[in-house]
CSV table of C-alpha atoms and ligand atoms in Angstrom, one decimal:
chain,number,residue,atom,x,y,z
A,1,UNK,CA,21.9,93.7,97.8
A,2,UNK,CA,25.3,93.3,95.9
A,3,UNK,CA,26.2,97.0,96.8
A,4,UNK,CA,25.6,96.2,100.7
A,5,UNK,CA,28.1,93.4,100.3
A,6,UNK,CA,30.3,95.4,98.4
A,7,UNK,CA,30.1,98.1,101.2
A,8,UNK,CA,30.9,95.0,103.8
A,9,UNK,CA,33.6,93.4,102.1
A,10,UNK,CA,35.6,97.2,101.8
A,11,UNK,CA,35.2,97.9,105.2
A,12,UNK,CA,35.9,94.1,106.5
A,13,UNK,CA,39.4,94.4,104.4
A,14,UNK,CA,40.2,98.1,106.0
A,15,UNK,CA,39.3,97.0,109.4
A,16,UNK,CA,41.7,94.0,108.7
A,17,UNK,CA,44.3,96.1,107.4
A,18,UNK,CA,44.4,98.3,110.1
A,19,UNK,CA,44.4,95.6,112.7
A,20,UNK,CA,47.2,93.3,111.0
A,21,UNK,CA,49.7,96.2,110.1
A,22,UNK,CA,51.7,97.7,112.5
A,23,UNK,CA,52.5,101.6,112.5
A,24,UNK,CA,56.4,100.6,111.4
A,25,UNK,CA,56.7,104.6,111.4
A,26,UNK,CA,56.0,105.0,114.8
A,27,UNK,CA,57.9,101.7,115.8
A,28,UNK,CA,60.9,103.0,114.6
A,29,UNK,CA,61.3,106.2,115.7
A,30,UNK,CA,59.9,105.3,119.1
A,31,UNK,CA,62.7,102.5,119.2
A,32,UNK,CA,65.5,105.3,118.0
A,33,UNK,CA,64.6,107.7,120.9
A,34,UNK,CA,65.0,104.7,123.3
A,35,UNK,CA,67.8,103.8,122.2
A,36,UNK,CA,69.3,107.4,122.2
A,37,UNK,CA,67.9,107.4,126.0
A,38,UNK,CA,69.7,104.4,126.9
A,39,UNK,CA,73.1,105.7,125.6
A,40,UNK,CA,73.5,103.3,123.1
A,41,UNK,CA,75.2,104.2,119.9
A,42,UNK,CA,73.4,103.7,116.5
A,43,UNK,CA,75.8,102.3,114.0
A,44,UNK,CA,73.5,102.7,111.0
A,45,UNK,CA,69.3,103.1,110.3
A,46,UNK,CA,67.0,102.7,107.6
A,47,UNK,CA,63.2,102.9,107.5
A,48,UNK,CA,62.4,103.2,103.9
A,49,UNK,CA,58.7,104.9,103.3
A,50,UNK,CA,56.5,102.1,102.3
A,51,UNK,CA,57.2,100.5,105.4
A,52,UNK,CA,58.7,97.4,104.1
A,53,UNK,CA,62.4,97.5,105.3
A,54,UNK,CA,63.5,98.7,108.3
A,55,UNK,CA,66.3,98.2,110.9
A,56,UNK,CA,68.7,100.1,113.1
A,57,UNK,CA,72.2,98.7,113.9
A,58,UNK,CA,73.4,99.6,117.6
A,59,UNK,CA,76.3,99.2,120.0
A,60,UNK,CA,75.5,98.6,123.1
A,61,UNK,CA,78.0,97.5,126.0
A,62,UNK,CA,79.3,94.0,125.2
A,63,UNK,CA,77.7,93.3,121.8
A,64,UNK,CA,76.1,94.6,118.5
A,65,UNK,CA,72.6,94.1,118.4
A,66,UNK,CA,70.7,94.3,114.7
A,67,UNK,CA,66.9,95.0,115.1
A,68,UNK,CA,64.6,94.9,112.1
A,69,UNK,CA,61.5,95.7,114.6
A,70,UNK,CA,60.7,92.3,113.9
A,71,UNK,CA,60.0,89.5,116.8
A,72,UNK,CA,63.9,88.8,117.1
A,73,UNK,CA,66.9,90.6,117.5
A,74,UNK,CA,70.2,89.6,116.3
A,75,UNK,CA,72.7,89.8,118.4
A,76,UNK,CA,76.5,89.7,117.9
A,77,UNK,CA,78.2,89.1,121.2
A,78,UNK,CA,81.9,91.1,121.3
A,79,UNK,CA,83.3,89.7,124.7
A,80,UNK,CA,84.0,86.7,123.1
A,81,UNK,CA,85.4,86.5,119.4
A,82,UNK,CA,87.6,84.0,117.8
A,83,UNK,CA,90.0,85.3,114.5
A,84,UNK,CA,89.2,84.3,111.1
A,85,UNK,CA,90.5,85.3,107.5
A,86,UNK,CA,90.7,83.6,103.7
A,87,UNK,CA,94.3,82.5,103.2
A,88,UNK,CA,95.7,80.8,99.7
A,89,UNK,CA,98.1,77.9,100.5
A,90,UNK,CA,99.4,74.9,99.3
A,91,UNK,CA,97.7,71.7,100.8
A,92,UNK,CA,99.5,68.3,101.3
A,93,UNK,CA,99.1,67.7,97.9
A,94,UNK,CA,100.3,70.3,96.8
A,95,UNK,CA,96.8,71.8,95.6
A,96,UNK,CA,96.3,75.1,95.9
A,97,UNK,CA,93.4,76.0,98.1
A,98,UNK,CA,91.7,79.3,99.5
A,99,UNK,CA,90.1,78.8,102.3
A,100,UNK,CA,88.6,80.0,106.0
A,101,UNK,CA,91.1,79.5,108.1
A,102,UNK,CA,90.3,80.2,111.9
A,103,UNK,CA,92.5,80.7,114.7
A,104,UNK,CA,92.6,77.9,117.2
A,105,UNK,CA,90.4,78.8,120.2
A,106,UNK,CA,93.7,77.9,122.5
A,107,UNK,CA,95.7,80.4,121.2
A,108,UNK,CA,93.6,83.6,120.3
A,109,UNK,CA,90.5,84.9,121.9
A,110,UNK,CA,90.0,88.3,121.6
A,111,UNK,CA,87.5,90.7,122.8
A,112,UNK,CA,86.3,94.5,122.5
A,113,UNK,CA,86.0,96.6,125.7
A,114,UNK,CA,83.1,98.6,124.7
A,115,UNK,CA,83.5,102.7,126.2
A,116,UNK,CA,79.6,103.8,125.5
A,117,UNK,CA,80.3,107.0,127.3
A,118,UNK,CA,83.5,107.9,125.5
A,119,UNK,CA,82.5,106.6,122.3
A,120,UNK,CA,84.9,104.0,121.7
A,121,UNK,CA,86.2,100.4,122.3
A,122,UNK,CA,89.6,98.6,122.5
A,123,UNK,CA,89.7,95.4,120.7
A,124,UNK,CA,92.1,92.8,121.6
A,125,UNK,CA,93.3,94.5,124.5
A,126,UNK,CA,95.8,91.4,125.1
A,127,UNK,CA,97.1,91.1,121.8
A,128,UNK,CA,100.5,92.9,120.4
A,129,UNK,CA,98.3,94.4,117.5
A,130,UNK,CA,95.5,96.4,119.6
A,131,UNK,CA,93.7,98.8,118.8
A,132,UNK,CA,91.6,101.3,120.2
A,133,UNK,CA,88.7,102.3,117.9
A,134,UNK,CA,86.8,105.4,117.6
A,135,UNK,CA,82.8,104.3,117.4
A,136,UNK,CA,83.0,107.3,114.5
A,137,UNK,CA,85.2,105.4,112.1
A,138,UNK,CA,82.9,102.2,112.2
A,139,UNK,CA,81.8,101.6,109.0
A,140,UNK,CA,78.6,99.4,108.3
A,141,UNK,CA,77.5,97.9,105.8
A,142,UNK,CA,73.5,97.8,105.4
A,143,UNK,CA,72.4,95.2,108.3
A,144,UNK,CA,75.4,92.5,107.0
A,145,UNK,CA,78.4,93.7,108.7
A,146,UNK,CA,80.4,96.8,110.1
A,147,UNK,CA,84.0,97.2,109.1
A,148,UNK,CA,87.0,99.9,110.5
A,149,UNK,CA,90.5,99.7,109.2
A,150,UNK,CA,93.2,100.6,111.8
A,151,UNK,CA,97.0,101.7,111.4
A,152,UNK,CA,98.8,98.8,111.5
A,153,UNK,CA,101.3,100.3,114.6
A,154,UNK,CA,104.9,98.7,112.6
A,155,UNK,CA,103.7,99.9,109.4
A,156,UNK,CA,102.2,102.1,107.0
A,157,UNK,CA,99.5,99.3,106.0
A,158,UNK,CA,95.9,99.1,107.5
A,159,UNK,CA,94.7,96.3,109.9
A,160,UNK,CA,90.8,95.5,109.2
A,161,UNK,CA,88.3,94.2,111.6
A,162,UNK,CA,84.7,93.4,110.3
A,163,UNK,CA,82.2,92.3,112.3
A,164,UNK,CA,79.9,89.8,110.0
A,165,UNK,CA,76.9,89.7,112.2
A,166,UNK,CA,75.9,86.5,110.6
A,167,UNK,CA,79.0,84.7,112.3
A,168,UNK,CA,78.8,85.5,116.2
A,169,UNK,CA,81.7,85.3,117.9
A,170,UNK,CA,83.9,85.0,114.8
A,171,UNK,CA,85.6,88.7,113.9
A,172,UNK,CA,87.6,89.2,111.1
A,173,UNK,CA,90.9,90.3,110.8
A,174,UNK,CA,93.7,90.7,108.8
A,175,UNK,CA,97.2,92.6,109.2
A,176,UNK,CA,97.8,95.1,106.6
A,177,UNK,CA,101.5,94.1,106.3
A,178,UNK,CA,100.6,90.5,104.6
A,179,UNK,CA,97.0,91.2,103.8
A,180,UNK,CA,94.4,93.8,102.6
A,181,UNK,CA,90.8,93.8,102.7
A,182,UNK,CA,89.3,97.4,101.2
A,183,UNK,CA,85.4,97.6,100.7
A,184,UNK,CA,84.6,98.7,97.5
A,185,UNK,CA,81.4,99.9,98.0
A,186,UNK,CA,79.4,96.8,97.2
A,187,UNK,CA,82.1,94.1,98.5
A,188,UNK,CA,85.2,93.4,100.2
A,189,UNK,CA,88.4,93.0,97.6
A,190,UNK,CA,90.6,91.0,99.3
A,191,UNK,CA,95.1,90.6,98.6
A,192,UNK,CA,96.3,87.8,100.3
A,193,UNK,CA,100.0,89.3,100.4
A,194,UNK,CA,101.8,87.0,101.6
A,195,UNK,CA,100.1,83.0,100.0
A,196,UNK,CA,101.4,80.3,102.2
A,197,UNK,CA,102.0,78.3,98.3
A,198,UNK,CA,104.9,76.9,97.1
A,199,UNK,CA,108.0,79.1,95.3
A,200,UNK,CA,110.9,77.6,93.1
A,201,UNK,CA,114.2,78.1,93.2
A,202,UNK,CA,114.9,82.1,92.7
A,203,UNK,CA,111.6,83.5,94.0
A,204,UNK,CA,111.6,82.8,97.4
A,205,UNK,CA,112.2,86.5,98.2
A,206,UNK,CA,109.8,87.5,94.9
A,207,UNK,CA,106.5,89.2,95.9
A,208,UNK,CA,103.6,86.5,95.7
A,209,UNK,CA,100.0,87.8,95.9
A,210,UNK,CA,96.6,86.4,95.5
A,211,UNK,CA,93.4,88.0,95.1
A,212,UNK,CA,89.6,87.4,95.9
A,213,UNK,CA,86.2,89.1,96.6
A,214,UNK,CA,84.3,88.9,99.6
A,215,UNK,CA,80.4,89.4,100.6
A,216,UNK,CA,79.6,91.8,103.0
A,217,UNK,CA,78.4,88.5,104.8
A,218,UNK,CA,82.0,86.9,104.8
A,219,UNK,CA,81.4,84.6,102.0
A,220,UNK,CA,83.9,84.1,99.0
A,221,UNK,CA,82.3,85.6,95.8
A,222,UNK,CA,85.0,85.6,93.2
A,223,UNK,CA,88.4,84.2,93.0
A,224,UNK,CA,91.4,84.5,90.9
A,225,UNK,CA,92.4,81.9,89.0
A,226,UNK,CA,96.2,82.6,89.3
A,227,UNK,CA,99.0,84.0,91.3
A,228,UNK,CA,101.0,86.6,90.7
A,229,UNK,CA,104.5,87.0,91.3
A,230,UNK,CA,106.7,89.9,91.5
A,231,UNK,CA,103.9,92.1,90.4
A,232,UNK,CA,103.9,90.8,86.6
A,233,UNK,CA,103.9,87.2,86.0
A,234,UNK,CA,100.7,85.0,86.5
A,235,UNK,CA,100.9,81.3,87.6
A,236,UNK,CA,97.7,79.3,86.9
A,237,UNK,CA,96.3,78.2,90.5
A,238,UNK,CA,95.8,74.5,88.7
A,239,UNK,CA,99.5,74.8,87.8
A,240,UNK,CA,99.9,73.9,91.6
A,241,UNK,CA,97.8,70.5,91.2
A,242,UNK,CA,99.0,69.3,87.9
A,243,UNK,CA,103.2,69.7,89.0
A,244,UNK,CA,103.6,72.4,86.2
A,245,UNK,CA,104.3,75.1,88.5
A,246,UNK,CA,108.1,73.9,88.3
A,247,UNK,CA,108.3,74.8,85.2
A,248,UNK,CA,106.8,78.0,85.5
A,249,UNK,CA,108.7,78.6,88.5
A,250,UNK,CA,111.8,78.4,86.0
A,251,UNK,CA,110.3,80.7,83.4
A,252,UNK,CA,110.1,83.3,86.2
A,253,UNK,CA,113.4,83.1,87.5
A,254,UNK,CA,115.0,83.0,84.3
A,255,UNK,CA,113.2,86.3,83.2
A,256,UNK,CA,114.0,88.1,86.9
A,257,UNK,CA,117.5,87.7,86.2
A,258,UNK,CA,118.3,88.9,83.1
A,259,UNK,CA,121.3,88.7,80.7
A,260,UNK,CA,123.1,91.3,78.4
A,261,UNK,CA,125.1,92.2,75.4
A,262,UNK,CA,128.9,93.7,76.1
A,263,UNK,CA,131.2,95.1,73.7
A,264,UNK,CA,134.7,95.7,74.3
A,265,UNK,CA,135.7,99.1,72.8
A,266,UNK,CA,138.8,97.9,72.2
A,267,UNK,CA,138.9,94.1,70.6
A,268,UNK,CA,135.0,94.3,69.5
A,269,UNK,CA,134.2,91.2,71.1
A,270,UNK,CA,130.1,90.9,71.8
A,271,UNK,CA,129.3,88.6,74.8
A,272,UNK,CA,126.3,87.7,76.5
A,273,UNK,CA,126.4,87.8,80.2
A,274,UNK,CA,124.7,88.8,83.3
A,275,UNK,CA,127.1,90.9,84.9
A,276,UNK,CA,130.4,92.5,83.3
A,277,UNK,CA,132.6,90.3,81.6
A,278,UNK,CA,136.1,90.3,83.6
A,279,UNK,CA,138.9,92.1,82.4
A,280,UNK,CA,141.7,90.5,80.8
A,281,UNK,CA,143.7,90.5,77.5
A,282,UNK,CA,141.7,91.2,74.4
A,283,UNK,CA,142.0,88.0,72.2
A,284,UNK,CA,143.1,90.3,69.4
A,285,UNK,CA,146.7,90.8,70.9
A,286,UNK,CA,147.7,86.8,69.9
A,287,UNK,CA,146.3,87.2,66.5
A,288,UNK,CA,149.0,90.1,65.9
A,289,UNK,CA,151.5,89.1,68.3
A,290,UNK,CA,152.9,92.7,69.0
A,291,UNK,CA,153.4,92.5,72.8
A,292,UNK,CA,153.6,96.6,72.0
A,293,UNK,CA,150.1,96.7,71.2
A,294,UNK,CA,148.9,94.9,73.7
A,295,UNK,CA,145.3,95.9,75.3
A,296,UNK,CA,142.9,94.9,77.9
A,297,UNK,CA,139.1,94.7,77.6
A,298,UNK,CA,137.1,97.7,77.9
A,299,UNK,CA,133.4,96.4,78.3
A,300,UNK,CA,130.2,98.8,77.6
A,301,UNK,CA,127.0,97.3,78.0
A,302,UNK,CA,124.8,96.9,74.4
A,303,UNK,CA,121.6,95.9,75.4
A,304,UNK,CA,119.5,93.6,77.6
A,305,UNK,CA,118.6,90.5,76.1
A,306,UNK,CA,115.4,89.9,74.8
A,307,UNK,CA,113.4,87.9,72.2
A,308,UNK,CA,111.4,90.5,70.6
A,309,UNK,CA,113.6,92.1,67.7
A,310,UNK,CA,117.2,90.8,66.4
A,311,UNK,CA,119.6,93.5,65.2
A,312,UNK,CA,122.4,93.2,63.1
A,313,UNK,CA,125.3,95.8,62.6
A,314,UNK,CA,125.4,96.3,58.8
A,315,UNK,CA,129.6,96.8,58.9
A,316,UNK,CA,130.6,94.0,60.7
A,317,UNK,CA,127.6,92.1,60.9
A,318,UNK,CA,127.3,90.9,64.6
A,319,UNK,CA,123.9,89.7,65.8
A,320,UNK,CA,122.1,90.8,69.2
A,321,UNK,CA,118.3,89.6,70.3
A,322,UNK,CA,116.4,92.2,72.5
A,323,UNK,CA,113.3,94.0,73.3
A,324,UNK,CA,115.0,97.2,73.6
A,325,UNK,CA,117.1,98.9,71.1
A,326,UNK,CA,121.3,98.4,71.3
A,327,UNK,CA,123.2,101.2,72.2
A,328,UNK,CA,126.4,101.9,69.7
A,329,UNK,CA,130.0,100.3,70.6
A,330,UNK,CA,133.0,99.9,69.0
A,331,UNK,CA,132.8,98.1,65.6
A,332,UNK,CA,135.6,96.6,63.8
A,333,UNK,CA,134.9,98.2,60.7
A,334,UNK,CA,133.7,101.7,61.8
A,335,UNK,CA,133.3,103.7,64.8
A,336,UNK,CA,130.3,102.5,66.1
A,337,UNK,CA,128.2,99.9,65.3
A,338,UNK,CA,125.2,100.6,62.1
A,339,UNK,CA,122.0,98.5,63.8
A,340,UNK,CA,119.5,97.4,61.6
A,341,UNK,CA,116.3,95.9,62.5
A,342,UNK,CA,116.3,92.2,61.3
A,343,UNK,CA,112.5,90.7,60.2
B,1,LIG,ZN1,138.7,93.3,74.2
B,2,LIG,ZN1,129.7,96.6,63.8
């Protein structure tokens, strides 16, 4: 009796099994050669062998369709498309903020004129920036997004588009000349090139640059917490909120334009300056009073000031502050000046 049930209750669960399950094999390769038929262009596919995951990504004449052989398809229309990218700024306030920013309906529209045939599409075709795209150099990214970086045409830098096929009828873009977006094989890092922030006095023509990370679905992941300007100095974002950012505005531009030490070869003055001191009388010729003897100043440049080391010339004892090391110069008690390293 309990074997006959046994017997029942396996073959009840096969029959079941069977029944419920579909052949996802079959489905997908059925669905692959009818695509292929139609002439549509298959982006990226995946069927992985236990059947769990599977979709196929496809191009077909006016959008980019996503089907996971499920009930649905998702579809990401391309006749229609409005701009978006992440840009750092300044806010009324004066906060600093990173956000979406999309362009106004009103003013940019753009669309891609899909080429099945020739394996291609133009995007923007009424835009300055254009750009006719090779099906080939699409990139995509699992079933989140497909990506293609373009010459930028006035500039060495590439132009990205990625299609985030969960935001139809939003495509992303972003000019290589003020802003790149490179996929690093799991997500997008993004340089914002060019923040719309605030800049002091001294740094408005100093390279300011922001970075983040993106999802391949187009969501901010990671952000900086600062800015950096010209490539080496780092501004707290909150400096921006709290009004501090003046006075690390002035650290900057104090640093960017730096000072140094002269020496005239033939008085042995030492002056700090940022350019070369002017010519002139050396000083020494009314000390002495012999209009016969009477010289000019000859500057050479020491050093570049700095805070890291002092040196002191052991003859004549003259003191200069500087990361570096000071060259020689004339020295009043010897040829050239004997640096030592002072604690
Ligand atoms: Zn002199
Ligand atoms: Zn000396």
């Amino acid at each position: 009796m309990k074997s006959k049930w046994l017997t029942f209750l396996m073959f009840l669960s096969m029959v079941l099994t069977v029944s419920c399950g579909k052949d996802y094999n079959a489905l997908f390769q059925e669905r692959i050669t009818e695509l292929n038929k139609e002439g549509k262009y298959i982006l990226n596919q995946y069927n992985d062998s236990v059947g769990k995951e599977h979709y196929i990504v496809y191009i077909d004449v006016d959008k980019i369709v996503v089907d996971t052989l499920g009930d649905s398809l998702q579809v990401y229309p391309l006749n229609v498309m409005e701009h978006f990218q992440y840009r750092a700024k300044t806010d009324n306030n004066g906060k600093f903020v990173f956000e979406k920013e999309i362009t106004p309906k009103s003013t940019l529209v753009s669309s891609a004129q899909v080429d099945l045939k020739n394996k291609e599409m133009l995007i923007d075709k009424n835009i300055m920036q254009s750009a006719n795209v090779k099906f080939k150099d699409i990139k995509c990214v699992g079933k989140d997004c497909a990506y293609v970086n373009v010459k930028n045409p006035s500039g060495n830098n590439n132009n990205t588009y990625i299609f985030f096929f969960n935001k139809p009828r939003l495509l992303y873009v972003t000019y290589g000349n003020y802003h790149s977006t490179i996929f690093n094989g799991k997500s997008f890092d993004i340089v914002d090139k060019d923040p719309l922030v605030k800049r002091g006095e001294g740094l408005y023509d100093q390279k300011f640059e922001y970075k983040a990370k993106m999802s391949t679905k187009g969501e901010i992941i990671q952000k900086d917490d600062y800015i950096t300007v010209a490539g080496e100095y780092k501004i707290p974002v909150s400096a921006y909120a709290s009004g501090e950012v003046d006075s690390y505005f002035a650290k900057i531009a104090a640093d960017l334009k730096p000072t140094y030490y002269w020496n005239c070869q033939n008085c042995y003055k030492v002056v700090k300056s940022e350019s070369k001191p002017e010519s002139g009388f050396c000083e020494s010729n009314f000390f002495t009073g012999s209009t016969s003897t009477w010289t000019i100043h000859s500057w050479v440049r020491l050093c570049k000031a700095g805070s890291l080391h002092t040196y002191q010339c052991q003859d004549c004892g003259v003191q200069v502050k500087t990361n570096d090391v000071p060259k020689m110069g004339a020295c009043r008690y010897g040829a050239n000046h004997v640096w030592s390293q002072l604690q």
